[in-house]
């Protein structure tokens, strides 16, 4: 990497907007993803993640704003997109009748990868995806996790600097997910820039930086640690034998107390702002076999806080 | 603790050496478990572990090759139709009718389950209010956010007051506020005496269940409360438990 290149982010969104009819899908998104970094777009269905990714791949034109790939505007120089980007859409089309190796060769041909280079890259991909024992198996016969690894391998055949992966782990079991994320970490360590979307909050922790997406906007952006540090409320966890009674009392009084009450299995989380509210909650639980402790928020707690704040100001 | 209550007659689901073979392949291999009435039971496993086959047997859609299961007091082997009448089922790809309003979808399912017109209307109104869908009653589901559609699908699945509710990855793709709302409804149903059987790939949801089972290659390899499973495996999260009990 030259010093000149390192000052330009691999992928830059600047004020990107896109509407479908009257519905705003992406409402002013700006972010940078650098070499060696996994940037996560975290958010539910309909948050604008896919639209943002399709704009970055020059498959959709933005209404406003720009996306630059290694400094090249994707609208004015679409060829740079093809050369520098590997895009794995949510439903990646593998050819079910072709074997693992044939699928990889097909994508190599689509991207005009010279055959010597293709053979070398194919070996590397087989190694790191651990698909080598299955190279003669037809894609239709692979498990869900293996299909995702093959799709990723096809995306990487032309050695793109930037990888854009749309919900690559949705519907994949936890073991395969862990393996898939280990591969993504390795790709980042090798110097790729990765933009990865996921609806699942726990995957935010695996990214270097994330944007919490809602209604086409980033509610918050930064490292997972920075995002959690931005939680402005306080969190009390209540557990014990009398959880159901406690929950009943708390939900009855939640408006009066001006706190949020959430049940997670046998744990109750209270989100509050002031000492006085905590005292009120604790006095409500007097006589019950319950204990309370302060806990740190996770990404989902922050997401919920920001969504509620957004709705109050809307 | 849970074993003794599960062994009593009050249990909602009991599988005894439940087995299903497809040709030479044993998809479900002598599975034993029991779920008590009012439990929120998490049913986890790797892709291809046999979860869907178990659920299809428990719903009376697929006959066991060996062993038995009783659901809501009926045998899936001998009374599959009675089983179907006493369960509710909601999958991630729920079937709502896009041309019918929210209220009409509920009425339609009332008809499907054989409710009398009056009962269906009363029950529909009750559910609209409980599911916080009143303001959406006259709108088409296709025009509503995913969280609303998910709550409507839940309403359609519980219209006939099933004793057991099967939820197959019910909260996929919804925002965290909608997800918390959905889980509040699940707990409300369970507190009202319904038994809830949930499958999910997402381990934070496993933490929300009273007990959790994990399937691997046709067998149940772990079954207990999330806290106990974490203790037994020296794990901090259910994700760690899963990775410890599943063979790579």
XYZ file of C-alpha atoms in Angstrom:
562
model
C 0.000 0.000 0.000
C 1.445 3.361 -1.013
C 1.120 6.323 1.301
C -0.936 8.229 -1.265
C -3.486 5.421 -1.478
C -3.754 5.105 2.274
C -5.162 8.624 2.590
C -8.099 7.725 0.347
C -10.636 5.376 1.922
C -11.345 2.195 -0.034
C -15.049 2.994 0.074
C -16.660 6.352 0.796
C -20.370 7.244 0.975
C -20.992 10.997 1.020
C -24.567 12.224 1.631
C -26.166 9.394 -0.334
C -29.939 9.591 -0.823
C -32.356 7.351 -2.666
C -36.149 7.261 -2.753
C -38.539 4.829 -4.406
C -41.627 6.830 -5.302
C -42.390 8.757 -2.141
C -40.570 6.312 0.127
C -37.106 7.259 1.239
C -34.868 4.178 1.347
C -31.531 5.862 2.039
C -31.779 9.292 3.653
C -28.348 10.891 3.734
C -25.747 8.234 4.436
C -22.065 9.079 4.855
C -19.396 6.596 5.878
C -15.827 5.514 5.112
C -14.559 1.951 5.059
C -10.778 1.646 5.041
C -8.365 -1.079 4.025
C -8.138 -3.717 6.745
C -11.499 -2.814 8.219
C -14.855 -4.558 8.613
C -17.610 -1.947 8.533
C -21.026 -3.256 9.610
C -24.403 -1.934 8.476
C -26.596 -3.133 11.333
C -30.346 -2.864 11.061
C -33.699 -4.519 10.457
C -35.310 -5.354 7.093
C -36.276 -2.149 5.332
C -33.568 -0.025 6.997
C -31.935 0.732 3.619
C -28.937 -1.592 3.881
C -29.456 -3.346 0.542
C -30.215 -0.105 -1.330
C -27.009 1.473 0.023
C -24.991 -1.550 -1.103
C -26.547 -1.614 -4.555
C -25.702 2.073 -5.002
C -22.082 1.334 -4.015
C -21.974 -1.365 -6.698
C -23.397 1.044 -9.318
C -26.458 -1.160 -9.721
C -28.668 1.760 -8.637
C -28.170 5.472 -9.161
C -28.370 7.679 -6.079
C -30.782 10.658 -6.127
C -28.094 12.698 -4.387
C -24.623 12.227 -2.951
C -21.730 10.114 -4.196
C -20.004 6.825 -3.579
C -16.300 6.558 -4.330
C -14.351 3.334 -4.701
C -10.604 3.883 -4.126
C -11.244 7.495 -5.061
C -13.228 6.752 -8.249
C -16.857 7.858 -8.428
C -18.915 4.721 -9.055
C -21.396 6.554 -11.294
C -18.867 8.137 -13.643
C -16.417 5.223 -13.711
C -18.398 1.989 -13.399
C -15.396 0.016 -14.696
C -13.582 0.733 -11.446
C -16.462 -0.894 -9.622
C -16.166 -4.098 -11.583
C -12.408 -4.229 -11.029
C -12.266 -3.278 -7.362
C -15.473 -4.643 -5.833
C -16.713 -8.086 -4.934
C -20.461 -8.006 -4.248
C -22.307 -10.848 -2.585
C -26.044 -10.129 -2.712
C -28.499 -11.729 -0.295
C -29.502 -14.350 -2.822
C -26.261 -15.160 -4.537
C -26.802 -17.199 -7.681
C -24.668 -20.267 -7.570
C -25.230 -22.817 -10.279
C -26.703 -25.831 -8.489
C -25.822 -28.238 -11.299
C -22.196 -27.120 -11.383
C -19.618 -28.392 -8.912
C -17.842 -26.182 -6.394
C -14.789 -25.885 -8.668
C -16.909 -25.246 -11.773
C -18.781 -22.420 -10.052
C -15.490 -20.740 -9.150
C -14.194 -21.145 -12.734
C -17.426 -19.721 -14.117
C -17.019 -16.551 -12.049
C -13.324 -16.371 -12.991
C -14.327 -16.343 -16.678
C -17.003 -13.708 -16.087
C -14.328 -11.460 -14.592
C -11.703 -12.305 -17.278
C -9.274 -13.691 -14.732
C -6.241 -15.107 -16.644
C -6.083 -18.880 -16.208
C -2.690 -19.001 -14.427
C -3.863 -16.449 -11.902
C -7.210 -18.195 -11.644
C -5.592 -21.526 -10.700
C -3.521 -19.868 -8.003
C -6.474 -17.936 -6.578
C -8.722 -21.014 -6.749
C -6.250 -22.937 -4.585
C -6.088 -20.135 -2.037
C -9.878 -19.901 -1.878
C -10.245 -23.677 -1.461
C -7.747 -23.570 1.400
C -9.206 -20.725 3.373
C -12.849 -21.712 2.876
C -11.974 -25.358 3.637
C -14.043 -26.370 0.629
C -11.192 -28.370 -0.941
C -12.652 -31.778 0.054
C -15.920 -30.775 -1.626
C -14.547 -29.349 -4.866
C -16.280 -32.040 -6.947
C -19.613 -31.725 -5.147
C -22.502 -30.021 -6.877
C -23.425 -26.673 -5.309
C -27.033 -27.784 -4.804
C -25.783 -30.547 -2.474
C -23.907 -28.211 -0.111
C -25.129 -27.227 3.378
C -26.269 -23.640 3.991
C -22.966 -22.634 5.555
C -20.921 -24.184 2.744
C -23.033 -22.448 0.080
C -22.270 -19.100 1.720
C -18.551 -19.909 1.743
C -18.677 -20.867 -1.930
C -20.566 -17.660 -2.773
C -17.889 -15.683 -0.928
C -15.164 -17.549 -2.823
C -16.798 -16.676 -6.161
C -16.978 -13.038 -5.022
C -13.228 -13.084 -4.324
C -12.035 -14.745 -7.538
C -10.884 -11.464 -9.157
C -9.119 -10.350 -5.922
C -11.189 -7.197 -5.343
C -9.943 -4.686 -2.752
C -13.453 -3.928 -1.520
C -15.987 -6.565 -0.463
C -19.680 -5.772 -0.128
C -21.588 -8.581 1.556
C -25.358 -8.326 2.023
C -26.529 -10.362 5.040
C -24.137 -13.240 4.380
C -25.007 -15.065 7.625
C -28.805 -14.826 7.662
C -30.250 -18.321 8.194
C -26.838 -19.827 8.870
C -26.320 -21.811 12.099
C -24.020 -20.477 14.851
C -21.144 -22.836 14.086
C -21.058 -21.895 10.388
C -21.497 -18.250 11.302
C -18.460 -18.350 13.557
C -16.418 -19.936 10.791
C -17.668 -17.371 8.266
C -16.750 -14.443 10.513
C -13.278 -15.927 11.072
C -12.849 -15.832 7.280
C -14.017 -12.201 7.146
C -11.483 -11.286 9.863
C -8.767 -12.929 7.809
C -9.795 -10.987 4.687
C -9.618 -7.736 6.644
C -6.200 -8.711 8.000
C -5.109 -9.286 4.387
C -5.972 -5.655 3.626
C -9.456 -5.834 2.105
C -12.096 -3.290 3.093
C -15.363 -5.025 3.978
C -18.864 -3.602 4.116
C -21.114 -6.239 5.717
C -24.811 -5.944 6.534
C -26.653 -7.919 9.179
C -30.003 -7.717 10.958
C -28.450 -9.226 14.073
C -27.150 -6.967 16.777
C -24.678 -9.479 18.201
C -22.716 -9.451 14.944
C -22.045 -5.731 15.446
C -19.472 -6.735 18.072
C -17.488 -8.565 15.385
C -17.053 -5.430 13.244
C -14.347 -2.795 13.610
C -16.888 -0.028 13.068
C -20.639 -0.071 12.576
C -23.545 2.139 11.594
C -26.907 1.413 13.252
C -29.317 1.779 10.315
C -32.955 2.765 10.674
C -35.225 4.337 8.041
C -32.256 4.892 5.724
C -30.168 6.788 8.258
C -27.359 5.926 10.614
C -28.778 6.404 14.124
C -25.232 6.039 15.433
C -21.836 5.175 13.944
C -18.463 4.293 15.392
C -16.649 1.378 16.984
C -18.916 -0.958 18.988
C -17.267 0.441 22.144
C -17.957 4.057 21.127
C -21.564 3.229 20.332
C -22.140 1.578 23.698
C -20.423 4.486 25.449
C -23.012 6.758 23.803
C -25.833 5.143 25.802
C -27.217 8.023 27.853
C -29.618 6.118 30.100
C -28.943 3.564 32.837
C -29.675 -0.117 32.994
C -30.707 -2.216 35.994
C -30.962 -6.008 35.808
C -33.351 -7.723 38.214
C -33.281 -11.476 38.786
C -34.633 -13.898 41.371
C -37.324 -16.370 42.370
C -40.240 -13.919 42.233
C -39.605 -12.713 38.671
C -43.219 -13.037 37.543
C -44.654 -11.061 40.465
C -41.931 -8.458 40.046
C -42.665 -8.176 36.338
C -46.385 -7.759 36.953
C -45.821 -4.954 39.472
C -43.298 -3.214 37.221
C -45.338 -3.347 34.016
C -48.390 -1.979 35.852
C -46.391 1.015 37.060
C -44.037 1.543 34.143
C -45.704 4.715 32.881
C -45.911 6.199 36.357
C -42.248 5.356 36.969
C -41.253 6.582 33.479
C -38.980 3.581 32.954
C -38.819 0.892 30.252
C -39.384 -2.680 31.402
C -38.086 -5.537 29.283
C -38.148 -9.222 30.044
C -35.368 -11.481 28.756
C -36.250 -14.978 29.937
C -35.842 -14.917 33.714
C -34.102 -11.525 33.735
C -35.859 -8.157 33.834
C -34.133 -5.059 32.473
C -35.174 -1.614 33.644
C -34.007 1.387 31.637
C -34.090 4.561 33.717
C -32.443 7.971 33.993
C -32.325 9.160 37.595
C -31.501 7.730 41.035
C -35.007 8.573 42.183
C -36.469 6.233 39.550
C -34.200 3.412 40.662
C -35.299 3.950 44.279
C -38.942 3.787 43.185
C -38.330 0.542 41.302
C -36.520 -1.027 44.254
C -39.224 -0.022 46.717
C -41.808 -1.607 44.442
C -39.906 -4.899 44.709
C -39.651 -4.812 48.504
C -40.591 -8.130 50.098
C -39.827 -10.102 46.925
C -36.950 -12.538 46.534
C -35.243 -10.461 43.851
C -31.845 -8.855 43.482
C -30.844 -5.904 41.312
C -27.528 -4.946 39.776
C -26.224 -2.345 37.379
C -25.374 -3.765 33.917
C -23.649 -2.324 30.868
C -25.771 -1.831 27.735
C -25.280 -3.916 24.611
C -25.665 -2.691 21.036
C -29.357 -3.578 21.012
C -30.003 -1.412 24.093
C -28.417 1.529 22.272
C -30.419 0.812 19.125
C -33.685 0.785 21.065
C -32.753 3.996 22.904
C -31.944 5.778 19.633
C -35.106 4.529 17.922
C -37.239 5.757 20.820
C -35.460 9.107 20.842
C -36.037 9.374 17.080
C -39.742 8.635 17.489
C -40.117 11.215 20.274
C -38.564 13.952 18.142
C -40.417 12.886 14.978
C -36.775 -30.041 38.821
C -38.126 -29.723 35.323
C -37.856 -33.495 34.830
C -40.450 -34.332 37.484
C -42.984 -31.769 36.298
C -42.409 -32.827 32.707
C -42.972 -36.486 33.550
C -46.391 -35.738 35.034
C -49.514 -35.689 32.901
C -49.406 -31.887 32.766
C -46.826 -31.918 30.019
C -47.698 -30.377 26.684
C -45.202 -32.240 24.523
C -43.545 -35.549 25.269
C -41.323 -37.378 22.800
C -40.256 -40.917 23.623
C -37.513 -42.466 21.497
C -38.908 -40.452 18.598
C -37.240 -41.579 15.375
C -37.562 -40.768 11.698
C -35.671 -42.424 8.878
C -35.616 -41.422 5.225
C -34.328 -44.531 3.398
C -30.934 -45.312 4.945
C -30.654 -41.884 6.547
C -31.750 -41.447 10.164
C -32.797 -37.806 10.442
C -34.078 -38.096 14.015
C -32.489 -40.772 16.161
C -34.384 -41.808 19.304
C -35.080 -38.397 20.760
C -36.515 -38.076 24.312
C -37.775 -34.825 25.795
C -40.767 -33.307 27.531
C -42.108 -29.753 27.606
C -44.320 -28.600 30.485
C -47.490 -26.604 30.021
C -46.740 -22.868 30.001
C -43.054 -23.286 29.152
C -41.200 -21.216 26.559
C -39.031 -23.938 25.071
C -36.160 -23.136 22.710
C -35.376 -25.715 20.050
C -31.939 -25.148 18.545
C -29.525 -27.004 16.346
C -27.126 -26.825 13.448
C -28.405 -26.677 9.846
C -29.523 -30.203 8.973
C -29.564 -31.438 12.602
C -33.139 -32.740 12.315
C -35.082 -29.858 13.932
C -37.544 -29.426 11.085
C -38.197 -33.169 10.958
C -39.001 -33.193 14.700
C -41.337 -30.215 14.313
C -43.122 -31.783 11.351
C -43.689 -34.924 13.445
C -44.897 -32.924 16.462
C -47.348 -31.012 14.245
C -48.828 -34.258 12.923
C -47.509 -33.649 9.406
C -45.033 -36.544 9.271
C -45.416 -40.010 10.844
C -42.566 -41.233 13.070
C -40.651 -44.332 11.892
C -40.340 -45.482 15.521
C -41.040 -44.172 18.988
C -43.859 -41.862 19.944
C -44.772 -38.280 20.660
C -47.770 -36.895 22.502
C -48.760 -33.289 21.862
C -51.558 -31.597 23.841
C -52.502 -35.058 25.110
C -52.874 -36.600 21.627
C -50.620 -39.133 19.956
C -48.968 -37.857 16.776
C -48.748 -41.508 15.685
C -52.451 -42.328 16.019
C -54.294 -38.972 16.237
C -52.439 -36.561 13.938
C -55.641 -34.670 13.029
C -56.509 -34.008 16.679
C -52.950 -32.757 17.149
C -53.361 -30.312 14.253
C -56.533 -28.852 15.788
C -54.824 -28.127 19.100
C -51.650 -26.446 17.898
C -50.797 -23.124 16.297
C -47.925 -22.698 13.838
C -46.139 -19.617 12.622
C -43.124 -19.701 10.347
C -40.729 -16.955 9.383
C -42.319 -16.985 5.944
C -45.808 -16.463 7.322
C -48.741 -16.704 4.943
C -50.860 -13.594 5.098
C -53.258 -12.587 2.356
C -52.012 -9.354 0.822
C -55.384 -8.461 -0.729
C -57.235 -8.782 2.582
C -57.052 -6.216 5.374
C -55.544 -7.050 8.743
C -59.031 -7.598 10.202
C -60.099 -9.738 7.237
C -57.001 -11.918 7.565
C -57.981 -12.691 11.157
C -61.591 -13.442 10.092
C -60.344 -15.735 7.345
C -58.247 -17.770 9.777
C -61.265 -17.898 12.109
C -63.113 -19.618 9.257
C -60.205 -21.940 8.518
C -60.178 -23.088 12.148
C -63.959 -23.549 12.145
C -64.822 -20.790 14.627
C -68.438 -19.573 14.580
C -68.828 -16.145 12.974
C -69.560 -14.399 16.287
C -66.671 -16.097 18.062
C -64.327 -15.248 15.213
C -65.379 -11.572 15.347
C -65.029 -11.335 19.126
C -61.718 -13.116 19.098
C -60.496 -10.974 16.180
C -61.314 -7.763 18.079
C -59.652 -9.079 21.221
C -56.481 -9.964 19.312
C -56.336 -6.639 17.446
C -56.220 -4.892 20.786
C -53.805 -7.319 22.468
C -51.425 -7.269 19.509
C -51.600 -3.469 19.276
C -52.989 -3.670 15.724
C -56.237 -1.716 16.201
C -55.142 1.290 14.180
C -54.061 -1.037 11.373
C -57.261 -3.127 11.242
C -58.455 -1.724 7.906
C -55.100 -1.616 6.169
C -53.512 -4.179 3.887
C -50.674 -6.132 5.496
C -48.422 -5.401 2.512
C -48.557 -1.683 3.405
C -47.404 -2.296 7.001
C -43.937 -2.602 8.525
C -42.595 -6.109 9.042
C -43.107 -5.939 12.819
C -46.871 -5.423 12.300
C -47.065 -8.287 9.814
C -45.253 -10.527 12.271
C -47.720 -9.676 15.053
C -50.616 -10.319 12.660
C -49.154 -13.714 11.730
C -48.958 -14.506 15.438
C -52.598 -13.446 15.805
C -53.644 -15.785 12.978
C -51.721 -18.642 14.625
C -53.417 -18.208 18.027
C -56.942 -17.352 16.882
C -58.299 -20.793 17.833
C -56.617 -20.634 21.282
C -54.163 -23.462 20.654
C -52.612 -25.034 23.737
C -49.267 -25.273 22.002
C -47.710 -22.741 19.699
C -44.858 -23.596 17.337
C -42.824 -20.572 16.245
C -40.222 -21.165 13.547
C -37.691 -18.298 13.602
C -40.498 -15.876 14.357
C -38.568 -12.597 14.655
C -36.247 -12.772 11.640
C -35.489 -9.334 10.232
C -37.550 -7.104 12.553
C -36.166 -4.075 14.366
C -35.204 -4.456 18.038
C -38.198 -2.518 19.344
C -40.612 -4.744 17.396
C -38.677 -7.796 18.521
C -39.027 -6.880 22.199
C -42.732 -6.278 21.675
C -43.069 -9.692 20.033
C -41.311 -11.429 22.930
C -43.596 -9.624 25.407
C -46.508 -11.248 23.562
C -44.843 -14.659 23.708
C -44.454 -14.336 27.486
C -48.039 -13.133 27.800
C -49.267 -16.234 25.958
C -47.092 -18.494 28.114
C -48.271 -16.797 31.318
C -51.820 -17.475 30.110
C -51.025 -21.215 30.017
C -49.978 -21.719 26.387
C -46.847 -23.714 25.711
C -44.495 -22.037 23.264
C -42.004 -24.004 21.182
C -39.493 -21.690 19.446
C -36.760 -22.435 16.913
C -34.059 -19.880 16.237
C -30.511 -19.640 14.932
C -29.889 -16.616 17.076
C -28.409 -17.314 20.429
C -29.519 -14.159 22.173
C -33.092 -15.372 21.638
C -32.130 -18.714 23.174
C -31.410 -16.755 26.359
C -35.058 -15.629 26.443
C -36.368 -19.225 26.699
C -37.131 -21.020 29.957
C -35.350 -24.159 28.735
C -33.361 -24.865 25.624
C -32.531 -28.040 23.732
C -29.768 -28.303 21.152
C -29.898 -30.934 18.387
C -26.921 -32.295 16.497
C -27.081 -35.055 13.892
C -30.485 -36.345 14.875
C -29.935 -36.364 18.639
C -30.498 -33.942 21.478
C -27.051 -33.157 22.854
C -28.016 -30.560 25.477
C -31.223 -29.746 27.339
C -31.635 -27.411 30.320
C -32.186 -23.801 31.343
C -29.847 -21.303 29.656
C -28.164 -20.617 33.038
C -27.574 -24.318 33.749
C -26.245 -24.951 30.226
C -23.813 -22.079 30.629
C -22.692 -23.390 34.034
C -22.306 -26.984 32.813
C -20.218 -25.906 29.853
C -18.233 -23.174 31.571
C -19.596 -20.785 28.949
C -20.432 -17.093 29.171
C -23.122 -17.038 26.489
C -25.490 -19.473 24.754
C -23.398 -18.942 21.623
C -20.416 -20.442 23.493
C -22.612 -23.311 24.763
C -23.729 -24.073 21.218
C -20.166 -24.118 19.896
C -19.108 -26.446 22.734
C -21.846 -29.060 22.376
C -21.998 -29.255 18.557
C -19.321 -31.397 16.972
C -17.618 -29.605 14.075
